[in-house]
């Protein structure tokens, strides 16, 4: 009956976890999936989250269904965090926001909405991008193409090519952007480059879809939202997916949101209603635990401050690992330039390692990084970093 079902060989990122788990080598290091581990190699539960969870456990809340689009306090907290609490767009109610199953769920709901209401819109993603972007939009029926982005010669952005490309796109197409901590390259546009990119997007009548999975891990919570807030100020209508997987360490709780910035409050109501229809048919309503945690944490000024501090500790530890890895490699291989390691932002470093070198790291050293050379710097710690640097130096020799 199922003999014609095609075998799915596994995801290039999540598939690595399975391989890593099966590896008996005690020295093994998991630098594949974008997950933050602390210096002890543990997945942290943030202190602010522990407090809220304790409070929730004491209350013994019943497990009722949530509203289709999530808790009101959760949705408001997301809007304030993304757009700034006093922003006109938030106050006037012209942003439709729904809770989602992580950032992935937000992307999928957005993709479904776009395919249904803008069936001719093509989606343009950066070359390269998080591989699942392509899969998510294609599975909703959207045509996906790439725009020029990463320049491996300069380890920067092909900004002239990118601007030229966008200037030639037809109105109504979707441009998927990473507001900070670009995945997989770690290379973000400067403020000036964002201004230029968004001006072209506005002039061409293009629709941004900002996938914001790493707020707070680049510069800080506000600066990382620069492109989003600038797009609102320019009067653009667009989509934002956000996630609390990384910046609240809530990976398995699947907590994210989709926001659609609309020209008017009336349109936001229409969009909100359609997002609810999509969700009702996908999974009906979201799980509660993550919604409660984020609602309580972000809407309480003291807990918010504590969360902010903890996000910056995550950001700073990742930065320290980058610098350490840079310094050791630079010393071991002085003829090569490793500046990119300290210059890139967020969880990932695009190492430039070939797929053969990546395979060697895995086979000979049990070090797992993604085949395209992307390394999750957030998996490094003071015990494994010198081992990783040594192995990298060996395969790069
Ligand atoms: N967008 C981007 C850019 C992203 O890197 C991820 C996850 C997501 C969305 C999805 O996040 P979530 O809230 O968990 O649904 N990226 C890491 C994990 C993964 O591949 O699923 C990664 O790139 O390793």
Coordinates of C-alpha atoms and ligand atoms in Angstrom, one line a residue:
X1 CA 0.0 0.0 0.0
X2 CA 2.8 2.5 0.8
X3 CA 5.5 1.2 -1.5
X4 CA 5.2 4.3 -3.7
X5 CA 5.8 6.6 -0.8
X6 CA 9.1 8.4 -1.3
X7 CA 11.7 8.2 1.4
X8 CA 12.6 11.5 3.0
X9 CA 16.4 11.4 3.7
X10 CA 16.1 13.8 6.6
X11 CA 16.7 17.5 7.2
X12 CA 20.2 18.9 6.8
X13 CA 20.0 20.6 10.2
X14 CA 17.7 18.5 12.4
X15 CA 19.0 15.3 10.9
X16 CA 22.4 16.1 12.4
X17 CA 21.0 15.8 15.9
X18 CA 20.1 12.2 15.3
X19 CA 23.6 11.4 14.0
X20 CA 25.2 13.2 16.9
X21 CA 23.1 11.3 19.5
X22 CA 24.2 8.0 18.0
X23 CA 27.9 8.9 18.0
X24 CA 29.6 7.1 20.9
X25 CA 32.7 9.4 20.9
X26 CA 32.9 11.1 24.3
X27 CA 34.6 14.1 22.7
X28 CA 31.7 14.7 20.3
X29 CA 30.6 18.3 19.8
X30 CA 27.2 19.4 18.4
X31 CA 27.6 22.6 16.4
X32 CA 24.8 21.9 14.0
X33 CA 21.3 23.1 15.0
X34 CA 20.8 26.7 16.2
X35 CA 20.4 26.0 19.9
X36 CA 22.2 27.9 22.7
X37 CA 24.0 25.9 25.3
X38 CA 25.6 27.5 28.4
X39 CA 29.3 27.2 29.2
X40 CA 28.5 23.8 31.0
X41 CA 27.0 22.5 27.7
X42 CA 23.5 22.6 29.2
X43 CA 20.4 24.0 27.6
X44 CA 19.5 26.8 30.0
X45 CA 16.1 27.5 31.5
X46 CA 16.2 31.3 32.0
X47 CA 15.7 32.5 35.6
X48 CA 12.8 34.7 34.5
X49 CA 11.1 31.7 33.0
X50 CA 11.7 29.5 36.1
X51 CA 10.0 32.2 38.2
X52 CA 7.0 32.3 36.0
X53 CA 6.8 28.6 35.7
X54 CA 6.8 28.3 39.5
X55 CA 4.0 30.8 39.8
X56 CA 2.0 29.0 37.1
X57 CA 2.5 25.6 38.9
X58 CA 1.3 27.1 42.1
X59 CA -1.8 28.5 40.5
X60 CA -2.7 25.0 39.0
X61 CA -4.4 26.5 36.0
X62 CA -6.8 24.2 34.1
X63 CA -5.8 23.3 30.6
X64 CA -8.5 25.1 28.6
X65 CA -8.2 25.8 24.9
X66 CA -6.6 29.1 24.1
X67 CA -8.1 31.6 21.7
X68 CA -7.3 30.6 18.1
X69 CA -4.8 33.4 17.8
X70 CA -3.3 33.1 21.3
X71 CA -3.6 35.0 24.5
X72 CA -4.3 38.7 24.2
X73 CA -1.5 39.6 26.6
X74 CA 0.9 37.4 24.6
X75 CA 0.0 39.1 21.3
X76 CA 0.3 42.6 22.8
X77 CA 3.7 41.7 24.3
X78 CA 4.9 40.6 20.9
X79 CA 3.8 43.8 19.3
X80 CA 5.4 46.0 21.9
X81 CA 8.7 44.0 21.6
X82 CA 8.8 44.1 17.8
X83 CA 7.5 47.6 17.0
X84 CA 8.2 49.5 20.3
X85 CA 5.4 50.0 22.9
X86 CA 4.2 53.5 22.0
X87 CA 4.4 53.1 18.3
X88 CA 1.4 54.6 16.4
X89 CA 1.0 51.3 14.5
X90 CA 0.6 49.4 17.7
X91 CA -1.7 52.0 19.4
X92 CA -4.0 52.3 16.4
X93 CA -4.5 48.6 16.1
X94 CA -3.4 48.3 12.5
X95 CA -1.2 45.3 13.2
X96 CA -2.8 41.9 13.0
X97 CA -0.9 39.5 15.3
X98 CA -1.4 35.8 16.0
X99 CA 0.4 33.3 18.2
X100 CA 2.1 30.5 16.2
X101 CA 4.0 27.3 16.7
X102 CA 7.4 28.9 16.8
X103 CA 8.8 31.0 14.1
X104 CA 8.4 28.1 11.6
X105 CA 4.6 28.1 12.3
X106 CA 4.5 31.9 11.7
X107 CA 6.2 31.5 8.4
X108 CA 3.9 28.7 7.4
X109 CA 0.7 30.7 8.3
X110 CA 2.1 33.7 6.5
X111 CA 2.9 31.6 3.4
X112 CA -0.6 30.1 3.4
X113 CA -2.1 33.6 3.6
X114 CA 0.1 34.9 0.8
X115 CA -0.6 32.0 -1.5
X116 CA -4.4 32.4 -0.9
X117 CA -4.7 36.2 -1.1
X118 CA -1.8 37.0 -3.4
X119 CA -1.6 33.9 -5.6
X120 CA 0.6 35.6 -8.2
X121 CA 3.2 36.8 -5.7
X122 CA 6.6 35.1 -5.9
X123 CA 8.8 34.9 -2.8
X124 CA 12.4 35.9 -3.0
X125 CA 14.9 34.7 -0.4
X126 CA 18.5 35.5 0.2
X127 CA 21.2 33.4 -1.4
X128 CA 21.9 31.6 0.9
X129 CA 19.2 31.4 3.5
X130 CA 17.8 29.0 6.2
X131 CA 16.9 26.0 4.0
X132 CA 13.5 25.6 5.6
X133 CA 12.4 29.1 4.2
X134 CA 12.3 27.6 0.8
X135 CA 10.5 24.4 1.9
X136 CA 7.9 26.3 4.0
X137 CA 6.9 28.7 1.2
X138 CA 7.0 26.0 -1.5
X139 CA 4.8 23.7 0.6
X140 CA 2.2 26.5 0.7
X141 CA 2.3 26.6 -3.1
X142 CA 4.4 29.7 -3.5
X143 CA 7.1 30.0 -6.1
X144 CA 10.4 30.7 -4.4
X145 CA 13.4 32.4 -6.1
X146 CA 16.7 33.8 -4.7
X147 CA 18.2 37.3 -4.5
X148 CA 22.0 37.9 -4.4
X149 CA 23.2 38.3 -0.8
X150 CA 26.4 36.7 0.4
X151 CA 29.8 37.5 -1.1
X152 CA 32.3 34.8 -0.1
X153 CA 35.2 36.9 -1.5
X154 CA 34.6 39.7 0.9
X155 CA 32.6 37.9 3.5
X156 CA 30.1 40.7 3.1
X157 CA 26.9 41.5 1.3
X158 CA 26.8 41.8 -2.5
X159 CA 25.0 45.1 -1.9
X160 CA 25.2 46.6 -5.4
X161 CA 23.9 43.4 -7.0
X162 CA 21.2 43.1 -4.3
X163 CA 20.0 46.7 -4.9
X164 CA 20.0 46.2 -8.6
X165 CA 18.1 43.0 -8.3
X166 CA 15.4 44.5 -6.1
X167 CA 15.1 47.5 -8.4
X168 CA 14.1 45.1 -11.2
X169 CA 11.5 43.1 -9.3
X170 CA 7.8 43.6 -10.1
X171 CA 5.5 45.2 -7.6
X172 CA 3.6 42.8 -5.3
X173 CA 6.4 40.2 -4.9
X174 CA 7.5 39.1 -1.5
X175 CA 11.1 39.7 -0.3
X176 CA 12.1 37.6 2.7
X177 CA 14.5 39.4 4.9
X178 CA 16.4 38.6 8.1
X179 CA 16.3 41.7 10.3
X180 CA 19.3 40.5 12.4
X181 CA 21.7 37.6 12.8
X182 CA 21.3 36.4 9.2
X183 CA 21.0 32.6 9.0
X184 CA 23.4 31.0 7.9
X185 CA 26.0 33.8 7.1
X186 CA 25.9 35.9 10.3
X187 CA 26.3 39.0 8.0
X188 CA 23.7 41.7 8.4
X189 CA 23.2 44.9 6.4
X190 CA 24.4 48.2 8.1
X191 CA 21.8 50.8 9.0
X192 CA 22.7 52.7 5.8
X193 CA 22.3 49.5 3.7
X194 CA 18.9 48.8 5.4
X195 CA 17.7 52.3 4.5
X196 CA 18.7 51.8 0.9
X197 CA 17.2 48.3 0.7
X198 CA 13.9 49.4 2.2
X199 CA 13.8 52.6 0.0
X200 CA 14.0 50.3 -3.1
X201 CA 11.4 48.0 -1.6
X202 CA 9.0 50.9 -1.1
X203 CA 9.7 52.4 -4.5
X204 CA 9.1 49.1 -6.3
X205 CA 6.0 48.2 -4.3
X206 CA 7.5 45.0 -3.0
X207 CA 6.3 43.3 0.2
X208 CA 8.8 42.5 2.9
X209 CA 8.5 39.3 5.0
X210 CA 10.8 39.8 8.0
X211 CA 11.8 36.6 9.7
X212 CA 12.9 37.6 13.2
X213 CA 14.2 34.6 15.0
X214 CA 17.1 36.1 16.9
X215 CA 16.0 39.4 18.5
X216 CA 18.5 40.5 21.1
X217 CA 21.3 38.2 20.0
X218 CA 22.8 40.7 17.5
X219 CA 23.2 44.1 19.0
X220 CA 20.3 44.5 21.4
X221 CA 16.5 44.2 21.5
X222 CA 15.9 47.6 19.9
X223 CA 18.7 47.9 17.4
X224 CA 18.0 44.4 16.1
X225 CA 14.5 45.5 15.2
X226 CA 15.8 48.5 13.2
X227 CA 14.7 47.2 9.8
X228 CA 11.2 46.3 11.1
X229 CA 10.6 49.7 12.7
X230 CA 12.1 51.5 9.7
X231 CA 9.7 49.7 7.4
X232 CA 6.8 50.7 9.6
X233 CA 8.0 54.3 9.5
X234 CA 8.2 54.2 5.7
X235 CA 4.5 53.3 5.7
X236 CA 5.0 49.8 4.3
X237 CA 2.6 47.0 4.7
X238 CA 4.4 43.7 5.5
X239 CA 4.8 40.5 7.5
X240 CA 6.9 39.7 10.5
X241 CA 7.5 36.3 12.0
X242 CA 9.1 36.1 15.4
X243 CA 10.1 33.4 17.8
X244 CA 11.0 32.9 21.4
X245 CA 12.8 29.6 20.8
X246 CA 16.3 31.2 21.0
X247 CA 15.9 34.4 23.0
X248 CA 13.8 32.8 25.7
X249 CA 15.2 29.3 25.3
X250 CA 11.7 27.9 24.8
X251 CA 12.6 25.7 21.8
X252 CA 10.3 22.8 22.5
X253 CA 7.4 24.9 23.7
X254 CA 6.9 26.2 20.1
X255 CA 6.3 29.9 20.8
X256 CA 6.2 32.4 18.0
X257 CA 4.0 34.9 16.3
X258 CA 3.0 36.3 13.0
X259 CA 2.3 40.0 12.6
X260 CA 0.9 41.7 9.6
X261 CA 1.3 45.4 9.4
X262 CA -1.7 46.9 7.6
X263 CA -2.5 50.3 6.2
X264 CA -5.7 50.7 8.3
X265 CA -7.3 49.2 11.5
X266 CA -10.2 47.9 9.3
X267 CA -7.8 46.0 7.1
X268 CA -6.0 44.6 10.2
X269 CA -9.4 43.2 11.4
X270 CA -9.9 41.5 8.0
X271 CA -6.4 40.0 8.0
X272 CA -6.7 38.9 11.7
X273 CA -9.9 37.0 10.8
X274 CA -8.3 35.2 7.9
X275 CA -5.2 34.2 10.0
X276 CA -7.6 32.7 12.5
X277 CA -9.4 30.8 9.7
X278 CA -6.0 29.4 8.5
X279 CA -5.0 28.3 12.1
X280 CA -8.4 26.8 12.8
X281 CA -7.9 24.5 9.9
X282 CA -4.2 23.8 10.6
X283 CA -4.2 23.0 14.3
X284 CA -7.1 24.9 15.8
X285 CA -5.4 26.8 18.6
X286 CA -1.9 27.1 20.0
X287 CA -0.5 25.3 23.1
X288 CA -0.8 27.3 26.3
X289 CA 2.4 27.0 28.3
X290 CA 4.6 29.2 26.1
X291 CA 1.9 31.8 25.7
X292 CA 1.5 32.1 29.5
X293 CA 5.3 32.3 30.0
X294 CA 5.9 35.0 27.5
X295 CA 2.8 37.0 28.6
X296 CA 3.9 37.0 32.2
X297 CA 7.5 37.7 31.5
X298 CA 7.2 40.5 29.0
X299 CA 4.3 42.3 30.6
X300 CA 5.9 42.5 34.1
X301 CA 8.5 45.3 34.1
X302 CA 10.8 43.5 36.6
X303 CA 10.7 40.2 34.8
X304 CA 11.2 42.0 31.5
X305 CA 14.4 43.6 32.8
X306 CA 15.6 40.2 34.1
X307 CA 14.9 38.6 30.7
X308 CA 16.7 41.4 28.9
X309 CA 19.8 40.8 31.1
X310 CA 19.6 37.1 30.4
X311 CA 19.3 37.6 26.7
X312 CA 22.4 39.8 26.7
X313 CA 24.3 37.2 28.7
X314 CA 23.5 34.7 25.9
X315 CA 24.6 37.3 23.3
X316 CA 27.8 38.0 25.2
X317 CA 28.8 34.4 25.7
X318 CA 28.4 33.7 22.0
X319 CA 30.5 36.7 21.2
X320 CA 33.2 35.6 23.6
X321 CA 33.3 32.2 22.0
X322 CA 33.7 33.8 18.5
X323 CA 36.6 35.8 19.7
X324 CA 38.3 32.9 21.4
X325 CA 37.9 30.7 18.3
X326 CA 39.2 33.5 16.1
X327 CA 42.2 34.1 18.3
X328 CA 43.2 30.4 18.5
X329 CA 42.8 29.8 14.8
X330 CA 44.6 33.0 13.8
X331 CA 47.5 31.9 15.9
X332 CA 47.5 28.3 14.5
X333 CA 47.1 29.4 10.9
X334 CA 48.6 32.9 10.7
X335 CA 48.5 33.0 6.8
X336 CA 44.7 32.8 6.8
X337 CA 42.3 35.6 7.8
X338 CA 39.8 34.6 10.4
X339 CA 38.3 38.1 10.9
X340 CA 35.0 36.8 9.7
X341 CA 34.6 34.7 12.9
X342 CA 34.5 37.8 15.1
X343 CA 32.7 40.0 12.7
X344 CA 29.7 37.8 12.1
X345 CA 26.6 38.2 14.3
X346 CA 24.2 35.9 16.1
X347 CA 24.4 32.2 16.7
X348 CA 26.1 31.2 13.5
X349 CA 29.3 31.4 11.8
X350 CA 29.6 30.7 8.1
X351 CA 33.1 29.1 8.2
X352 CA 33.7 28.7 4.5
X353 CA 34.6 25.0 5.2
X354 CA 33.9 22.8 2.1
X355 CA 31.5 19.9 2.4
X356 CA 34.6 17.6 2.4
X357 CA 36.1 19.5 5.3
X358 CA 32.8 19.4 7.1
X359 CA 32.7 15.6 6.5
X360 CA 36.2 15.2 7.9
X361 CA 35.3 17.1 11.1
X362 CA 32.4 14.7 11.5
X363 CA 34.2 11.4 10.7
X364 CA 37.6 12.1 12.3
X365 CA 36.6 14.4 15.2
X366 CA 32.9 13.8 15.9
X367 CA 32.3 17.6 15.4
X368 CA 29.0 18.2 13.8
X369 CA 28.4 21.3 11.7
X370 CA 25.9 21.9 8.8
X371 CA 27.1 20.7 5.4
X372 CA 27.1 24.2 4.0
X373 CA 29.8 25.1 6.5
X374 CA 27.5 26.8 9.0
X375 CA 28.7 26.4 12.6
X376 CA 26.5 27.1 15.6
X377 CA 29.0 29.1 17.8
X378 CA 26.5 28.8 20.7
X379 CA 27.5 25.2 21.1
X380 CA 31.1 26.1 21.9
X381 CA 32.3 26.2 25.6
X382 CA 35.5 26.5 27.5
X383 CA 35.9 22.7 27.5
X384 CA 35.4 22.0 23.8
X385 CA 36.6 25.2 22.1
X386 CA 40.3 24.3 21.9
X387 CA 39.4 20.8 20.6
X388 CA 37.2 22.3 17.9
X389 CA 39.9 25.0 17.0
X390 CA 42.5 22.2 16.8
X391 CA 40.3 20.1 14.5
X392 CA 39.4 23.0 12.3
X393 CA 43.1 24.0 11.9
X394 CA 43.8 20.4 10.9
X395 CA 41.2 20.2 8.2
X396 CA 42.0 23.7 6.9
X397 CA 45.8 22.9 6.6
Ligands
LIG1 N1 13.7 31.4 11.1 C1 15.1 31.3 11.1 C2 15.9 32.3 10.4 C3 15.6 30.3 11.9 O1 16.9 30.2 11.9 C4 14.8 29.4 12.6 C5 15.4 28.2 13.3 C6 13.4 29.6 12.6 C7 12.9 30.6 11.8 C8 12.5 28.7 13.3 O2 12.5 28.8 14.6 P1 11.4 28.1 15.5 O3 10.9 29.1 16.4 O4 12.2 27.0 16.3 O5 10.4 27.5 14.7 N2 16.6 27.8 13.0 C9 17.3 26.7 13.7 C10 16.6 25.5 14.0 C11 15.9 24.8 12.8 O6 16.5 24.6 11.8 O7 14.7 24.5 13.0 C12 18.6 26.4 12.8 O8 18.8 27.1 11.8 O9 19.4 25.6 13.3

